Short mmCIF file of N, CA and C in Angstrom, two decimals:
data_model
loop_
_atom_site.label_atom_id
_atom_site.label_comp_id
_atom_site.label_asym_id
_atom_site.label_seq_id
_atom_site.Cartn_x
_atom_site.Cartn_y
_atom_site.Cartn_z
N UNK O 20 -0.67 -0.69 21.04
CA UNK O 20 -0.80 -1.29 19.77
C UNK O 20 0.51 -1.37 19.06
N UNK O 21 0.88 -2.36 18.32
CA UNK O 21 2.19 -2.62 17.69
C UNK O 21 2.27 -1.59 16.66
N UNK O 22 3.48 -1.48 16.15
CA UNK O 22 3.77 -0.56 15.08
C UNK O 22 3.23 -1.25 13.76
N UNK O 23 3.37 -2.56 13.63
CA UNK O 23 2.73 -3.24 12.48
C UNK O 23 1.18 -3.09 12.45
N UNK O 24 0.51 -3.10 13.54
CA UNK O 24 -0.90 -2.93 13.52
C UNK O 24 -1.38 -1.56 13.11
N UNK O 25 -0.34 -0.59 13.52
CA UNK O 25 -0.62 0.78 13.01
C UNK O 25 -0.52 0.87 11.57
N UNK O 26 0.51 0.21 11.05
CA UNK O 26 0.64 0.14 9.59
C UNK O 26 -0.45 -0.39 8.90
N UNK O 27 -1.02 -1.54 9.30
CA UNK O 27 -2.21 -2.05 8.55
C UNK O 27 -3.33 -1.23 8.76
N UNK O 28 -3.59 -0.55 9.81
CA UNK O 28 -4.79 0.30 9.93
C UNK O 28 -4.52 1.61 9.17
N UNK O 29 -3.40 1.93 8.89
CA UNK O 29 -3.16 3.21 8.04
C UNK O 29 -3.36 2.86 6.59
N UNK O 30 -2.85 1.64 6.15
CA UNK O 30 -3.01 1.13 4.79
C UNK O 30 -4.53 0.99 4.58
N UNK O 31 -5.29 0.49 5.42
CA UNK O 31 -6.64 0.43 5.32
C UNK O 31 -7.30 1.71 5.06
N UNK O 32 -6.83 2.78 5.85
CA UNK O 32 -7.48 4.10 5.67
C UNK O 32 -6.99 4.57 4.36
N UNK O 33 -5.79 4.42 3.91
CA UNK O 33 -5.35 4.84 2.63
C UNK O 33 -6.24 4.32 1.42
N UNK O 34 -6.53 2.83 1.49
CA UNK O 34 -7.22 2.34 0.27
C UNK O 34 -8.76 2.68 0.37
N UNK O 35 -9.31 3.07 1.64
CA UNK O 35 -10.66 3.45 1.68
C UNK O 35 -10.79 4.93 1.12
N UNK O 36 -9.64 5.84 1.19
CA UNK O 36 -9.77 7.02 0.47
C UNK O 36 -9.40 6.97 -0.98
N UNK O 37 -8.86 5.83 -1.47
CA UNK O 37 -8.44 5.60 -2.82
C UNK O 37 -9.70 5.57 -3.70
N UNK O 38 -9.54 6.02 -4.90
CA UNK O 38 -10.74 5.80 -5.93
C UNK O 38 -10.77 4.40 -6.50
N UNK O 39 -9.81 3.64 -6.12
CA UNK O 39 -9.74 2.35 -6.57
C UNK O 39 -10.37 1.30 -5.51
N UNK O 40 -11.03 0.27 -6.13
CA UNK O 40 -11.68 -0.83 -5.36
C UNK O 40 -10.67 -1.80 -4.85
N UNK O 41 -10.97 -2.67 -3.78
CA UNK O 41 -10.18 -3.74 -3.48
C UNK O 41 -10.46 -4.82 -4.44
N UNK O 42 -9.43 -5.80 -4.63
CA UNK O 42 -9.54 -6.81 -5.51
C UNK O 42 -9.98 -7.95 -4.59
N UNK O 43 -11.21 -8.45 -4.64
CA UNK O 43 -11.53 -9.67 -3.89
C UNK O 43 -11.42 -11.04 -4.58
N UNK O 44 -11.77 -10.67 -6.01
CA UNK O 44 -11.51 -11.89 -6.91
C UNK O 44 -11.14 -11.25 -8.18
N UNK O 45 -10.24 -12.01 -8.93
CA UNK O 45 -9.73 -11.46 -10.14
C UNK O 45 -10.74 -11.27 -11.26
N UNK O 46 -11.72 -11.96 -11.30
CA UNK O 46 -12.72 -11.71 -12.28
C UNK O 46 -13.82 -10.72 -12.06
N UNK O 47 -13.59 -10.10 -10.93
CA UNK O 47 -14.67 -9.05 -10.54
C UNK O 47 -14.02 -7.62 -10.39
N UNK O 48 -12.89 -7.42 -10.85
CA UNK O 48 -12.21 -6.19 -10.73
C UNK O 48 -11.66 -5.92 -9.52
N UNK O 49 -11.23 -4.61 -9.40
CA UNK O 49 -10.66 -4.18 -8.18
C UNK O 49 -9.15 -4.18 -8.46
N UNK O 50 -8.49 -3.29 -7.56
CA UNK O 50 -6.93 -3.14 -7.76
C UNK O 50 -6.19 -3.58 -6.45
N UNK O 51 -6.59 -3.31 -5.31
CA UNK O 51 -5.78 -3.59 -4.17
C UNK O 51 -5.90 -4.98 -3.79
N UNK O 52 -4.74 -5.76 -3.78
CA UNK O 52 -4.61 -7.27 -3.49
C UNK O 52 -4.32 -7.35 -2.10
N UNK O 53 -3.08 -6.97 -1.77
CA UNK O 53 -2.57 -7.39 -0.40
C UNK O 53 -1.48 -6.45 0.00
N UNK O 54 -1.12 -6.45 1.18
CA UNK O 54 -0.05 -5.79 1.91
C UNK O 54 0.76 -6.84 2.68
N UNK O 55 2.08 -6.78 2.24
CA UNK O 55 3.04 -7.59 3.04
C UNK O 55 4.00 -6.77 3.93
N UNK O 56 4.14 -7.03 5.07
CA UNK O 56 5.09 -6.27 5.95
C UNK O 56 6.05 -7.08 6.53
N UNK O 57 7.33 -6.52 6.59
CA UNK O 57 8.30 -7.32 7.28
C UNK O 57 8.99 -6.24 8.23
N UNK O 58 9.46 -6.73 9.38
CA UNK O 58 10.13 -5.86 10.32
C UNK O 58 11.37 -6.57 10.83
N UNK O 59 12.34 -5.97 11.36
CA UNK O 59 13.54 -6.56 11.81
C UNK O 59 13.70 -6.36 13.25
N UNK O 60 14.68 -7.04 13.95
CA UNK O 60 15.00 -6.91 15.36
C UNK O 60 15.43 -5.56 15.69
N UNK O 61 15.78 -4.64 14.81
CA UNK O 61 16.25 -3.29 15.02
C UNK O 61 15.14 -2.39 14.55
N UNK O 62 14.01 -2.82 14.45
CA UNK O 62 12.64 -2.09 14.24
C UNK O 62 12.54 -1.41 12.75
N UNK O 63 13.28 -1.89 11.90
CA UNK O 63 13.26 -1.46 10.55
C UNK O 63 11.81 -1.97 9.84
N UNK O 64 11.17 -1.14 9.17
CA UNK O 64 9.92 -1.71 8.66
C UNK O 64 9.99 -1.64 6.95
N UNK O 65 9.55 -2.55 6.45
CA UNK O 65 9.27 -2.67 5.01
C UNK O 65 7.87 -3.03 4.64
N UNK O 66 7.29 -2.38 3.58
CA UNK O 66 5.93 -2.70 3.20
C UNK O 66 6.02 -3.05 1.70
N UNK O 67 5.33 -4.09 1.28
CA UNK O 67 5.06 -4.31 -0.12
C UNK O 67 3.71 -4.35 -0.48
N UNK O 68 3.21 -3.40 -1.29
CA UNK O 68 1.81 -3.26 -1.71
C UNK O 68 1.73 -4.03 -2.99
N UNK O 69 0.63 -5.03 -3.02
CA UNK O 69 0.42 -5.64 -4.22
C UNK O 69 -0.82 -5.31 -4.76
N UNK O 70 -0.84 -4.94 -6.04
CA UNK O 70 -2.00 -4.59 -6.79
C UNK O 70 -2.22 -5.45 -7.99
N UNK O 71 -3.53 -5.54 -8.39
CA UNK O 71 -3.86 -6.24 -9.70
C UNK O 71 -4.22 -5.06 -10.60
N UNK O 72 -3.38 -4.70 -11.52
CA UNK O 72 -3.53 -3.49 -12.40
C UNK O 72 -4.64 -3.58 -13.33
N UNK O 73 -5.36 -4.71 -13.41
CA UNK O 73 -6.39 -4.73 -14.59
C UNK O 73 -6.00 -4.41 -15.82
N UNK O 74 -6.55 -3.46 -16.51
CA UNK O 74 -6.06 -2.83 -17.67
C UNK O 74 -5.48 -1.36 -17.66
N UNK O 75 -4.94 -1.13 -16.50
CA UNK O 75 -4.43 0.17 -16.04
C UNK O 75 -3.11 0.54 -16.85
N UNK O 76 -3.09 1.75 -17.52
CA UNK O 76 -1.84 1.99 -18.15
C UNK O 76 -0.70 2.27 -17.24
N UNK O 77 0.33 2.30 -17.56
CA UNK O 77 1.58 2.31 -16.73
C UNK O 77 1.77 3.66 -16.01
N UNK O 78 1.22 4.77 -16.53
CA UNK O 78 1.28 6.07 -15.91
C UNK O 78 0.23 6.06 -14.69
N UNK O 79 -0.80 5.29 -14.72
CA UNK O 79 -1.84 5.25 -13.64
C UNK O 79 -1.14 4.33 -12.50
N UNK O 80 -0.30 3.32 -12.86
CA UNK O 80 0.43 2.55 -11.90
C UNK O 80 1.34 3.43 -11.12
N UNK O 81 2.07 4.26 -11.99
CA UNK O 81 3.02 5.13 -11.45
C UNK O 81 2.45 6.15 -10.46
N UNK O 82 1.21 6.59 -10.81
CA UNK O 82 0.48 7.60 -9.87
C UNK O 82 0.04 6.89 -8.52
N UNK O 83 -0.27 5.66 -8.61
CA UNK O 83 -0.58 4.89 -7.29
C UNK O 83 0.66 4.85 -6.58
N UNK O 84 1.77 4.59 -7.06
CA UNK O 84 3.07 4.59 -6.27
C UNK O 84 3.41 5.99 -5.74
N UNK O 85 3.16 6.95 -6.50
CA UNK O 85 3.44 8.32 -6.10
C UNK O 85 2.41 8.65 -4.99
N UNK O 86 1.24 8.39 -5.03
CA UNK O 86 0.35 8.47 -3.81
C UNK O 86 0.67 7.73 -2.70
N UNK O 87 1.09 6.39 -2.72
CA UNK O 87 1.64 5.73 -1.77
C UNK O 87 2.81 6.36 -0.91
N UNK O 88 3.66 6.64 -1.81
CA UNK O 88 5.00 7.28 -1.26
C UNK O 88 4.54 8.64 -0.44
N UNK O 89 3.78 9.49 -1.06
CA UNK O 89 3.35 10.73 -0.31
C UNK O 89 2.62 10.37 0.94
N UNK O 90 1.77 9.54 0.95
CA UNK O 90 1.01 9.17 2.10
C UNK O 90 1.78 8.55 3.21
N UNK O 91 2.68 7.57 2.96
CA UNK O 91 3.43 6.96 3.95
C UNK O 91 4.68 7.67 4.30
N UNK O 92 5.32 8.55 3.62
CA UNK O 92 6.49 9.32 3.84
C UNK O 92 6.29 10.75 4.25
N UNK O 93 5.24 11.40 3.67
CA UNK O 93 5.08 12.92 3.86
C UNK O 93 3.61 13.04 4.60
N UNK O 94 2.77 12.28 4.42
CA UNK O 94 1.32 12.48 4.78
C UNK O 94 0.98 11.86 6.06
N UNK O 95 -0.23 11.46 6.06
CA UNK O 95 -0.80 10.94 7.28
C UNK O 95 -0.34 9.60 7.77
N UNK O 96 0.22 8.68 6.88
CA UNK O 96 0.77 7.53 7.17
C UNK O 96 2.26 7.62 7.64
N UNK O 97 2.86 8.75 7.55
CA UNK O 97 4.32 8.84 8.03
C UNK O 97 4.38 8.43 9.50
N UNK O 98 3.33 8.40 10.34
CA UNK O 98 3.37 7.96 11.68
C UNK O 98 3.97 6.47 11.79
N UNK O 99 3.73 5.73 10.66
CA UNK O 99 4.11 4.43 10.55
C UNK O 99 5.77 4.13 10.50
N UNK O 100 6.25 5.31 10.18
CA UNK O 100 7.95 5.27 10.06
C UNK O 100 8.35 4.18 9.33
N UNK O 101 7.89 4.00 8.05
CA UNK O 101 8.31 2.99 7.23
C UNK O 101 9.83 3.32 6.71
N UNK O 102 10.55 2.27 6.54
CA UNK O 102 11.85 2.52 6.06
C UNK O 102 12.00 2.20 4.51
N UNK O 103 11.11 1.46 4.03
CA UNK O 103 11.19 1.09 2.70
C UNK O 103 9.61 0.74 2.23
N UNK O 104 9.25 0.95 0.87
CA UNK O 104 7.98 0.72 0.39
C UNK O 104 8.10 0.17 -1.02
N UNK O 105 7.60 -0.90 -1.34
CA UNK O 105 7.49 -1.42 -2.69
C UNK O 105 6.29 -1.59 -3.24
N UNK O 106 5.98 -1.54 -4.53
CA UNK O 106 4.60 -1.75 -5.23
C UNK O 106 4.85 -2.89 -6.17
N UNK O 107 4.12 -3.90 -6.14
CA UNK O 107 4.18 -5.05 -7.13
C UNK O 107 2.78 -4.93 -7.79
N UNK O 108 2.88 -4.94 -9.11
CA UNK O 108 1.67 -4.98 -9.99
C UNK O 108 1.63 -6.36 -10.77
N UNK O 109 0.69 -7.13 -10.39
CA UNK O 109 0.52 -8.43 -11.17
C UNK O 109 -0.80 -8.91 -10.99
#
């Protein structure tokens, strides 16, 4: 299995454990929108998590980023060996 596939599976596991729902349509709620992954020839990996913050306060968005960082750099998702992680809220 490729490293990118492992990353997508790990992200899927993260959002299933999350208290937030996936955003399937903007008018029906949900937070998790998309995951964009880029990799280089030298095997560096970057992930950009895109969320729809709905009416979330800024501190709740920061909490999501903290949880993502912990999961992918210190927790279960560290097996993905990400080099950088970004969060886009729009």
